[in-house]
PDB file of C-alpha atoms in Angstrom:
ATOM      1  CA  UNK A   1       0.000   0.000   0.000  1.00  0.00           C
ATOM      2  CA  UNK A   2       1.244   3.419  -0.857  1.00  0.00           C
ATOM      3  CA  UNK A   3      -0.247   5.608   1.807  1.00  0.00           C
ATOM      4  CA  UNK A   4       2.410   8.178   1.033  1.00  0.00           C
ATOM      5  CA  UNK A   5       0.122   9.819  -1.552  1.00  0.00           C
ATOM      6  CA  UNK A   6      -2.994  11.822  -0.850  1.00  0.00           C
ATOM      7  CA  UNK A   7      -5.219  10.557  -3.654  1.00  0.00           C
ATOM      8  CA  UNK A   8      -7.801  13.014  -5.037  1.00  0.00           C
ATOM      9  CA  UNK A   9      -9.490  10.604  -7.444  1.00  0.00           C
ATOM     10  CA  UNK A  10      -9.506   6.839  -7.894  1.00  0.00           C
ATOM     11  CA  UNK A  11     -10.212   5.196 -11.228  1.00  0.00           C
ATOM     12  CA  UNK A  12     -11.032   1.542 -11.687  1.00  0.00           C
ATOM     13  CA  UNK A  13      -9.982   0.716 -15.245  1.00  0.00           C
ATOM     14  CA  UNK A  14      -9.817  -3.042 -14.763  1.00  0.00           C
ATOM     15  CA  UNK A  15     -10.914  -5.081 -17.754  1.00  0.00           C
ATOM     16  CA  UNK A  16     -10.748  -2.158 -20.165  1.00  0.00           C
ATOM     17  CA  UNK A  17      -8.708  -2.494 -23.357  1.00  0.00           C
ATOM     18  CA  UNK A  18      -6.698   0.021 -25.374  1.00  0.00           C
ATOM     19  CA  UNK A  19      -7.370   2.945 -25.791  1.00  0.00           C
ATOM     20  CA  UNK A  20      -9.936   3.189 -22.960  1.00  0.00           C
ATOM     21  CA  UNK A  21      -7.612   3.301 -19.925  1.00  0.00           C
ATOM     22  CA  UNK A  22      -5.637   6.227 -21.352  1.00  0.00           C
ATOM     23  CA  UNK A  23      -8.780   7.979 -22.614  1.00  0.00           C
ATOM     24  CA  UNK A  24     -10.427   7.739 -19.174  1.00  0.00           C
ATOM     25  CA  UNK A  25      -7.322   9.054 -17.413  1.00  0.00           C
ATOM     26  CA  UNK A  26      -6.989  11.829 -19.996  1.00  0.00           C
ATOM     27  CA  UNK A  27     -10.552  12.927 -19.218  1.00  0.00           C
ATOM     28  CA  UNK A  28     -10.386  12.497 -15.449  1.00  0.00           C
ATOM     29  CA  UNK A  29      -7.086  14.278 -14.858  1.00  0.00           C
ATOM     30  CA  UNK A  30      -8.991  17.500 -15.517  1.00  0.00           C
ATOM     31  CA  UNK A  31     -11.244  16.743 -12.536  1.00  0.00           C
ATOM     32  CA  UNK A  32      -8.437  17.129  -9.999  1.00  0.00           C
ATOM     33  CA  UNK A  33      -6.657  20.420  -9.256  1.00  0.00           C
ATOM     34  CA  UNK A  34      -3.120  21.046 -10.521  1.00  0.00           C
ATOM     35  CA  UNK A  35      -0.843  19.151  -8.150  1.00  0.00           C
ATOM     36  CA  UNK A  36      -3.648  16.679  -7.396  1.00  0.00           C
ATOM     37  CA  UNK A  37      -3.137  12.937  -7.649  1.00  0.00           C
ATOM     38  CA  UNK A  38      -5.123  10.375  -9.603  1.00  0.00           C
ATOM     39  CA  UNK A  39      -4.856   6.727  -8.704  1.00  0.00           C
ATOM     40  CA  UNK A  40      -5.696   4.393 -11.588  1.00  0.00           C
ATOM     41  CA  UNK A  41      -5.889   0.610 -11.570  1.00  0.00           C
ATOM     42  CA  UNK A  42      -5.700  -1.124 -14.951  1.00  0.00           C
ATOM     43  CA  UNK A  43      -5.336  -4.726 -16.047  1.00  0.00           C
ATOM     44  CA  UNK A  44      -4.404  -4.078 -19.676  1.00  0.00           C
ATOM     45  CA  UNK A  45      -0.698  -5.075 -19.879  1.00  0.00           C
ATOM     46  CA  UNK A  46      -0.277  -2.443 -22.607  1.00  0.00           C
ATOM     47  CA  UNK A  47      -0.928   0.214 -19.961  1.00  0.00           C
ATOM     48  CA  UNK A  48       2.567  -0.394 -18.571  1.00  0.00           C
ATOM     49  CA  UNK A  49       4.001   1.253 -21.671  1.00  0.00           C
ATOM     50  CA  UNK A  50       1.052   3.487 -22.528  1.00  0.00           C
ATOM     51  CA  UNK A  51       0.684   5.393 -19.263  1.00  0.00           C
ATOM     52  CA  UNK A  52       4.300   6.621 -19.234  1.00  0.00           C
ATOM     53  CA  UNK A  53       3.965   7.497 -22.945  1.00  0.00           C
ATOM     54  CA  UNK A  54       0.757   9.415 -22.269  1.00  0.00           C
ATOM     55  CA  UNK A  55       2.462  11.200 -19.366  1.00  0.00           C
ATOM     56  CA  UNK A  56       5.362  12.150 -21.626  1.00  0.00           C
ATOM     57  CA  UNK A  57       2.987  13.684 -24.201  1.00  0.00           C
ATOM     58  CA  UNK A  58       0.832  15.522 -21.670  1.00  0.00           C
ATOM     59  CA  UNK A  59       3.561  16.528 -19.233  1.00  0.00           C
ATOM     60  CA  UNK A  60       1.849  14.917 -16.231  1.00  0.00           C
ATOM     61  CA  UNK A  61       3.923  12.851 -13.851  1.00  0.00           C
ATOM     62  CA  UNK A  62       3.690   9.171 -12.956  1.00  0.00           C
ATOM     63  CA  UNK A  63       4.791   9.084  -9.328  1.00  0.00           C
ATOM     64  CA  UNK A  64       4.667   5.377  -8.831  1.00  0.00           C
ATOM     65  CA  UNK A  65       3.661   2.146 -10.554  1.00  0.00           C
ATOM     66  CA  UNK A  66       2.666  -0.874  -8.468  1.00  0.00           C
ATOM     67  CA  UNK A  67       1.885  -4.371  -9.671  1.00  0.00           C
ATOM     68  CA  UNK A  68      -0.301  -6.684  -7.692  1.00  0.00           C
ATOM     69  CA  UNK A  69      -1.140  -9.829  -9.641  1.00  0.00           C
ATOM     70  CA  UNK A  70      -2.939  -8.686 -12.791  1.00  0.00           C
ATOM     71  CA  UNK A  71      -3.590  -5.233 -11.323  1.00  0.00           C
ATOM     72  CA  UNK A  72      -1.333  -2.389 -12.367  1.00  0.00           C
ATOM     73  CA  UNK A  73      -1.724   0.677 -10.199  1.00  0.00           C
ATOM     74  CA  UNK A  74      -0.512   4.114 -11.263  1.00  0.00           C
ATOM     75  CA  UNK A  75      -0.225   7.240  -9.158  1.00  0.00           C
ATOM     76  CA  UNK A  76      -0.369  10.226 -11.485  1.00  0.00           C
ATOM     77  CA  UNK A  77       0.170  13.835 -10.507  1.00  0.00           C
ATOM     78  CA  UNK A  78      -1.533  16.565 -12.553  1.00  0.00           C
ATOM     79  CA  UNK A  79       1.316  18.937 -13.421  1.00  0.00           C
ATOM     80  CA  UNK A  80      -0.521  21.666 -15.357  1.00  0.00           C
TER      81      UNK A  80
ATOM     82  CA  UNK B   1      24.995  34.869 -24.195  1.00  0.00           C
ATOM     83  CA  UNK B   2      22.472  32.078 -23.999  1.00  0.00           C
ATOM     84  CA  UNK B   3      19.104  32.146 -25.768  1.00  0.00           C
ATOM     85  CA  UNK B   4      17.904  35.467 -27.196  1.00  0.00           C
ATOM     86  CA  UNK B   5      14.596  36.930 -26.076  1.00  0.00           C
ATOM     87  CA  UNK B   6      12.999  35.858 -29.335  1.00  0.00           C
ATOM     88  CA  UNK B   7      14.124  32.266 -28.924  1.00  0.00           C
ATOM     89  CA  UNK B   8      12.902  32.146 -25.347  1.00  0.00           C
ATOM     90  CA  UNK B   9       9.569  33.540 -26.447  1.00  0.00           C
ATOM     91  CA  UNK B  10       9.120  31.065 -29.269  1.00  0.00           C
ATOM     92  CA  UNK B  11      10.062  28.260 -26.899  1.00  0.00           C
ATOM     93  CA  UNK B  12       7.429  29.440 -24.470  1.00  0.00           C
ATOM     94  CA  UNK B  13       4.863  29.691 -27.249  1.00  0.00           C
ATOM     95  CA  UNK B  14       5.767  26.157 -28.276  1.00  0.00           C
ATOM     96  CA  UNK B  15       5.266  24.885 -24.763  1.00  0.00           C
ATOM     97  CA  UNK B  16       1.825  26.453 -24.510  1.00  0.00           C
ATOM     98  CA  UNK B  17       0.570  25.607 -27.991  1.00  0.00           C
ATOM     99  CA  UNK B  18      -1.097  22.181 -27.944  1.00  0.00           C
ATOM    100  CA  UNK B  19       0.378  19.510 -30.181  1.00  0.00           C
ATOM    101  CA  UNK B  20      -1.651  18.598 -33.239  1.00  0.00           C
ATOM    102  CA  UNK B  21      -2.392  15.421 -35.177  1.00  0.00           C
ATOM    103  CA  UNK B  22      -4.230  14.973 -38.456  1.00  0.00           C
ATOM    104  CA  UNK B  23      -5.480  11.778 -40.026  1.00  0.00           C
ATOM    105  CA  UNK B  24      -6.854  11.028 -43.470  1.00  0.00           C
ATOM    106  CA  UNK B  25      -9.331   8.161 -43.369  1.00  0.00           C
ATOM    107  CA  UNK B  26      -9.664   6.914 -46.932  1.00  0.00           C
ATOM    108  CA  UNK B  27     -10.458   3.341 -45.985  1.00  0.00           C
ATOM    109  CA  UNK B  28     -13.898   2.025 -45.167  1.00  0.00           C
ATOM    110  CA  UNK B  29     -12.496  -1.182 -43.662  1.00  0.00           C
ATOM    111  CA  UNK B  30     -13.612  -1.952 -40.122  1.00  0.00           C
ATOM    112  CA  UNK B  31     -10.081  -2.647 -38.910  1.00  0.00           C
ATOM    113  CA  UNK B  32      -8.517   0.435 -40.443  1.00  0.00           C
ATOM    114  CA  UNK B  33     -11.270   2.779 -39.277  1.00  0.00           C
ATOM    115  CA  UNK B  34     -10.915   1.254 -35.827  1.00  0.00           C
ATOM    116  CA  UNK B  35      -7.170   1.935 -35.817  1.00  0.00           C
ATOM    117  CA  UNK B  36      -7.858   5.506 -36.928  1.00  0.00           C
ATOM    118  CA  UNK B  37     -10.316   6.145 -34.088  1.00  0.00           C
ATOM    119  CA  UNK B  38      -8.072   4.461 -31.500  1.00  0.00           C
ATOM    120  CA  UNK B  39      -5.110   6.642 -32.473  1.00  0.00           C
ATOM    121  CA  UNK B  40      -7.290   9.761 -32.674  1.00  0.00           C
ATOM    122  CA  UNK B  41      -8.833   9.225 -29.219  1.00  0.00           C
ATOM    123  CA  UNK B  42      -5.445   8.379 -27.696  1.00  0.00           C
ATOM    124  CA  UNK B  43      -3.948  11.567 -29.116  1.00  0.00           C
ATOM    125  CA  UNK B  44      -6.916  13.642 -27.928  1.00  0.00           C
ATOM    126  CA  UNK B  45      -6.656  12.063 -24.464  1.00  0.00           C
ATOM    127  CA  UNK B  46      -3.021  13.182 -24.428  1.00  0.00           C
ATOM    128  CA  UNK B  47      -4.181  16.753 -24.927  1.00  0.00           C
ATOM    129  CA  UNK B  48      -3.527  16.944 -28.659  1.00  0.00           C
ATOM    130  CA  UNK B  49      -5.774  18.757 -31.135  1.00  0.00           C
ATOM    131  CA  UNK B  50      -6.911  16.066 -33.549  1.00  0.00           C
ATOM    132  CA  UNK B  51      -8.442  16.377 -37.015  1.00  0.00           C
ATOM    133  CA  UNK B  52      -9.813  13.432 -38.966  1.00  0.00           C
ATOM    134  CA  UNK B  53     -10.530  13.947 -42.660  1.00  0.00           C
ATOM    135  CA  UNK B  54     -12.857  11.280 -44.072  1.00  0.00           C
ATOM    136  CA  UNK B  55     -12.761  10.761 -47.791  1.00  0.00           C
ATOM    137  CA  UNK B  56     -14.119   8.222 -50.282  1.00  0.00           C
ATOM    138  CA  UNK B  57     -14.725   4.826 -48.590  1.00  0.00           C
ATOM    139  CA  UNK B  58     -13.977   6.431 -45.235  1.00  0.00           C
ATOM    140  CA  UNK B  59     -17.218   8.447 -45.452  1.00  0.00           C
ATOM    141  CA  UNK B  60     -19.159   5.360 -44.424  1.00  0.00           C
ATOM    142  CA  UNK B  61     -17.724   5.787 -40.917  1.00  0.00           C
ATOM    143  CA  UNK B  62     -19.762   9.021 -40.721  1.00  0.00           C
ATOM    144  CA  UNK B  63     -22.901   7.796 -42.450  1.00  0.00           C
ATOM    145  CA  UNK B  64     -26.328   7.381 -40.961  1.00  0.00           C
ATOM    146  CA  UNK B  65     -28.184   4.212 -41.839  1.00  0.00           C
ATOM    147  CA  UNK B  66     -30.155   5.859 -44.654  1.00  0.00           C
ATOM    148  CA  UNK B  67     -30.715   5.252 -48.350  1.00  0.00           C
ATOM    149  CA  UNK B  68     -28.630   7.489 -50.606  1.00  0.00           C
ATOM    150  CA  UNK B  69     -28.235   8.189 -54.312  1.00  0.00           C
ATOM    151  CA  UNK B  70     -29.979  10.279 -56.929  1.00  0.00           C
ATOM    152  CA  UNK B  71     -28.696   8.901 -60.215  1.00  0.00           C
ATOM    153  CA  UNK B  72     -28.798   5.233 -61.222  1.00  0.00           C
ATOM    154  CA  UNK B  73     -25.158   4.665 -60.221  1.00  0.00           C
ATOM    155  CA  UNK B  74     -25.609   6.632 -57.019  1.00  0.00           C
ATOM    156  CA  UNK B  75     -28.574   4.484 -55.994  1.00  0.00           C
ATOM    157  CA  UNK B  76     -26.635   1.311 -56.884  1.00  0.00           C
ATOM    158  CA  UNK B  77     -23.790   2.477 -54.659  1.00  0.00           C
ATOM    159  CA  UNK B  78     -26.308   3.351 -51.935  1.00  0.00           C
ATOM    160  CA  UNK B  79     -27.604  -0.213 -52.108  1.00  0.00           C
ATOM    161  CA  UNK B  80     -24.267  -2.011 -52.363  1.00  0.00           C
ATOM    162  CA  UNK B  81     -22.325   0.193 -49.957  1.00  0.00           C
ATOM    163  CA  UNK B  82     -25.242   1.155 -47.745  1.00  0.00           C
ATOM    164  CA  UNK B  83     -25.576   1.223 -44.004  1.00  0.00           C
ATOM    165  CA  UNK B  84     -23.624   3.028 -41.333  1.00  0.00           C
ATOM    166  CA  UNK B  85     -20.442   2.500 -39.306  1.00  0.00           C
ATOM    167  CA  UNK B  86     -21.823  -0.812 -38.039  1.00  0.00           C
ATOM    168  CA  UNK B  87     -21.778  -2.168 -41.573  1.00  0.00           C
ATOM    169  CA  UNK B  88     -18.028  -1.792 -42.157  1.00  0.00           C
ATOM    170  CA  UNK B  89     -16.332  -5.042 -43.135  1.00  0.00           C
ATOM    171  CA  UNK B  90     -12.841  -6.115 -42.085  1.00  0.00           C
ATOM    172  CA  UNK B  91     -10.146  -5.760 -44.765  1.00  0.00           C
ATOM    173  CA  UNK B  92      -9.512  -9.500 -44.606  1.00  0.00           C
ATOM    174  CA  UNK B  93     -11.782 -12.465 -43.797  1.00  0.00           C
ATOM    175  CA  UNK B  94     -14.870 -10.512 -44.760  1.00  0.00           C
ATOM    176  CA  UNK B  95     -16.801 -13.584 -45.992  1.00  0.00           C
ATOM    177  CA  UNK B  96     -19.902 -11.586 -46.936  1.00  0.00           C
ATOM    178  CA  UNK B  97     -20.453 -10.198 -43.460  1.00  0.00           C
ATOM    179  CA  UNK B  98     -19.504 -13.295 -41.483  1.00  0.00           C
ATOM    180  CA  UNK B  99     -16.069 -11.863 -40.722  1.00  0.00           C
ATOM    181  CA  UNK B 100     -17.636  -8.654 -39.453  1.00  0.00           C
ATOM    182  CA  UNK B 101     -19.865 -10.646 -37.123  1.00  0.00           C
ATOM    183  CA  UNK B 102     -16.932 -12.768 -35.907  1.00  0.00           C
ATOM    184  CA  UNK B 103     -14.639  -9.811 -35.221  1.00  0.00           C
ATOM    185  CA  UNK B 104     -17.406  -7.913 -33.429  1.00  0.00           C
ATOM    186  CA  UNK B 105     -17.944 -10.938 -31.193  1.00  0.00           C
ATOM    187  CA  UNK B 106     -14.221 -11.369 -30.538  1.00  0.00           C
ATOM    188  CA  UNK B 107     -13.794  -7.687 -29.740  1.00  0.00           C
ATOM    189  CA  UNK B 108     -16.758  -7.792 -27.385  1.00  0.00           C
ATOM    190  CA  UNK B 109     -15.290 -10.849 -25.641  1.00  0.00           C
ATOM    191  CA  UNK B 110     -12.040  -8.953 -25.138  1.00  0.00           C
ATOM    192  CA  UNK B 111     -13.940  -5.873 -23.979  1.00  0.00           C
ATOM    193  CA  UNK B 112     -12.660  -3.675 -26.769  1.00  0.00           C
ATOM    194  CA  UNK B 113     -14.810  -0.611 -27.469  1.00  0.00           C
ATOM    195  CA  UNK B 114     -17.079  -0.852 -30.518  1.00  0.00           C
ATOM    196  CA  UNK B 115     -16.719   1.459 -33.508  1.00  0.00           C
ATOM    197  CA  UNK B 116     -19.762   3.621 -32.620  1.00  0.00           C
ATOM    198  CA  UNK B 117     -18.405   3.909 -29.050  1.00  0.00           C
ATOM    199  CA  UNK B 118     -14.975   4.934 -30.312  1.00  0.00           C
ATOM    200  CA  UNK B 119     -16.490   7.509 -32.653  1.00  0.00           C
ATOM    201  CA  UNK B 120     -18.615   8.954 -29.834  1.00  0.00           C
ATOM    202  CA  UNK B 121     -15.500   9.056 -27.636  1.00  0.00           C
ATOM    203  CA  UNK B 122     -13.709  11.006 -30.343  1.00  0.00           C
ATOM    204  CA  UNK B 123     -16.623  13.477 -30.492  1.00  0.00           C
ATOM    205  CA  UNK B 124     -16.619  13.842 -26.684  1.00  0.00           C
ATOM    206  CA  UNK B 125     -12.864  14.475 -26.685  1.00  0.00           C
ATOM    207  CA  UNK B 126     -13.270  17.265 -29.231  1.00  0.00           C
ATOM    208  CA  UNK B 127     -11.769  15.473 -32.233  1.00  0.00           C
ATOM    209  CA  UNK B 128     -12.675  17.399 -35.393  1.00  0.00           C
ATOM    210  CA  UNK B 129     -14.509  15.171 -37.877  1.00  0.00           C
ATOM    211  CA  UNK B 130     -14.270  16.568 -41.412  1.00  0.00           C
ATOM    212  CA  UNK B 131     -15.958  15.094 -44.464  1.00  0.00           C
ATOM    213  CA  UNK B 132     -14.651  15.483 -48.005  1.00  0.00           C
ATOM    214  CA  UNK B 133     -17.052  17.526 -50.103  1.00  0.00           C
ATOM    215  CA  UNK B 134     -15.902  16.078 -53.417  1.00  0.00           C
ATOM    216  CA  UNK B 135     -16.322  12.449 -52.282  1.00  0.00           C
ATOM    217  CA  UNK B 136     -19.773  13.276 -50.925  1.00  0.00           C
ATOM    218  CA  UNK B 137     -20.718  14.697 -54.331  1.00  0.00           C
ATOM    219  CA  UNK B 138     -19.319  11.723 -56.257  1.00  0.00           C
ATOM    220  CA  UNK B 139     -20.851   9.094 -53.966  1.00  0.00           C
ATOM    221  CA  UNK B 140     -24.092  11.095 -53.663  1.00  0.00           C
ATOM    222  CA  UNK B 141     -23.996  11.214 -49.869  1.00  0.00           C
ATOM    223  CA  UNK B 142     -25.762  14.491 -48.960  1.00  0.00           C
ATOM    224  CA  UNK B 143     -24.956  16.270 -45.669  1.00  0.00           C
ATOM    225  CA  UNK B 144     -28.204  14.906 -44.153  1.00  0.00           C
ATOM    226  CA  UNK B 145     -26.985  11.344 -44.723  1.00  0.00           C
ATOM    227  CA  UNK B 146     -23.989  11.970 -42.428  1.00  0.00           C
ATOM    228  CA  UNK B 147     -24.074  12.147 -38.624  1.00  0.00           C
ATOM    229  CA  UNK B 148     -25.000  15.412 -36.917  1.00  0.00           C
ATOM    230  CA  UNK B 149     -21.724  15.410 -34.928  1.00  0.00           C
ATOM    231  CA  UNK B 150     -19.769  16.118 -38.116  1.00  0.00           C
ATOM    232  CA  UNK B 151     -17.641  19.246 -37.588  1.00  0.00           C
ATOM    233  CA  UNK B 152     -17.587  20.451 -41.183  1.00  0.00           C
ATOM    234  CA  UNK B 153     -17.647  19.521 -44.870  1.00  0.00           C
ATOM    235  CA  UNK B 154     -14.411  20.671 -46.489  1.00  0.00           C
ATOM    236  CA  UNK B 155     -11.928  20.177 -49.305  1.00  0.00           C
ATOM    237  CA  UNK B 156      -8.357  18.929 -49.485  1.00  0.00           C
ATOM    238  CA  UNK B 157      -6.885  22.398 -48.943  1.00  0.00           C
ATOM    239  CA  UNK B 158      -8.409  22.505 -45.457  1.00  0.00           C
ATOM    240  CA  UNK B 159      -6.778  19.206 -44.625  1.00  0.00           C
ATOM    241  CA  UNK B 160      -3.440  20.384 -46.033  1.00  0.00           C
ATOM    242  CA  UNK B 161      -3.586  23.489 -43.858  1.00  0.00           C
ATOM    243  CA  UNK B 162      -4.310  21.364 -40.751  1.00  0.00           C
ATOM    244  CA  UNK B 163      -1.627  18.831 -41.693  1.00  0.00           C
ATOM    245  CA  UNK B 164       0.972  21.544 -42.252  1.00  0.00           C
ATOM    246  CA  UNK B 165       0.627  22.557 -38.582  1.00  0.00           C
ATOM    247  CA  UNK B 166       0.529  18.997 -37.256  1.00  0.00           C
ATOM    248  CA  UNK B 167       3.116  17.130 -35.255  1.00  0.00           C
ATOM    249  CA  UNK B 168       2.103  13.912 -36.952  1.00  0.00           C
ATOM    250  CA  UNK B 169      -0.040  13.029 -39.947  1.00  0.00           C
ATOM    251  CA  UNK B 170      -1.441   9.637 -40.885  1.00  0.00           C
ATOM    252  CA  UNK B 171      -3.036   8.289 -44.041  1.00  0.00           C
ATOM    253  CA  UNK B 172      -5.293   5.351 -43.290  1.00  0.00           C
TER     254      UNK B 172
END
């Protein structure tokens, strides 16, 4: 458990396939204030590459990636 | 001396100006149109301004399920290439509609978004959907036969102007 982050929004993206996880995060990041943190759980293995790529394009920051079985959990900070 | 004021300014402008992507969708194949919408929605979700220009066979991705055609050939085309985005066939293994049915089932089983869902997602994300005027004239698809969410009906020069400002351009 990463209790080190104060999460503003949690997204359950389990079972969703490309491009839905990234599209949902792209929409939801606007719902937290700048500096806020979104926690997203995906099961699409492609997300492991896609979330960092999305962050690179948007300029948002992936603080941490955790794997727990099939679950991949990202902590994303809204930068701008 | 490091960067001049002008350079710093243009760098700042670059940082603030959103990146752009433009796609030509010539194909009316289910798989290709799907790829186009997946890339377009991914780019839009990454904050990019996205333009999709639908031409020739690609227009079917914007069609309503209505009869089209005025002339004999136009009506024939309306019959043979009728229907909406749900009637797109895969580029391979079409088998007179059986392939379409099979791929739809497989995609559903793998929880992949359907084509109408992807198109709606693109609309919701602000992707510009442009239809080619000339193809609409040739194929006798009037504006009313295309979906209401269409951004505009334009010519190639509009696409060229969008593409010239884009960070990446795709022809599908």
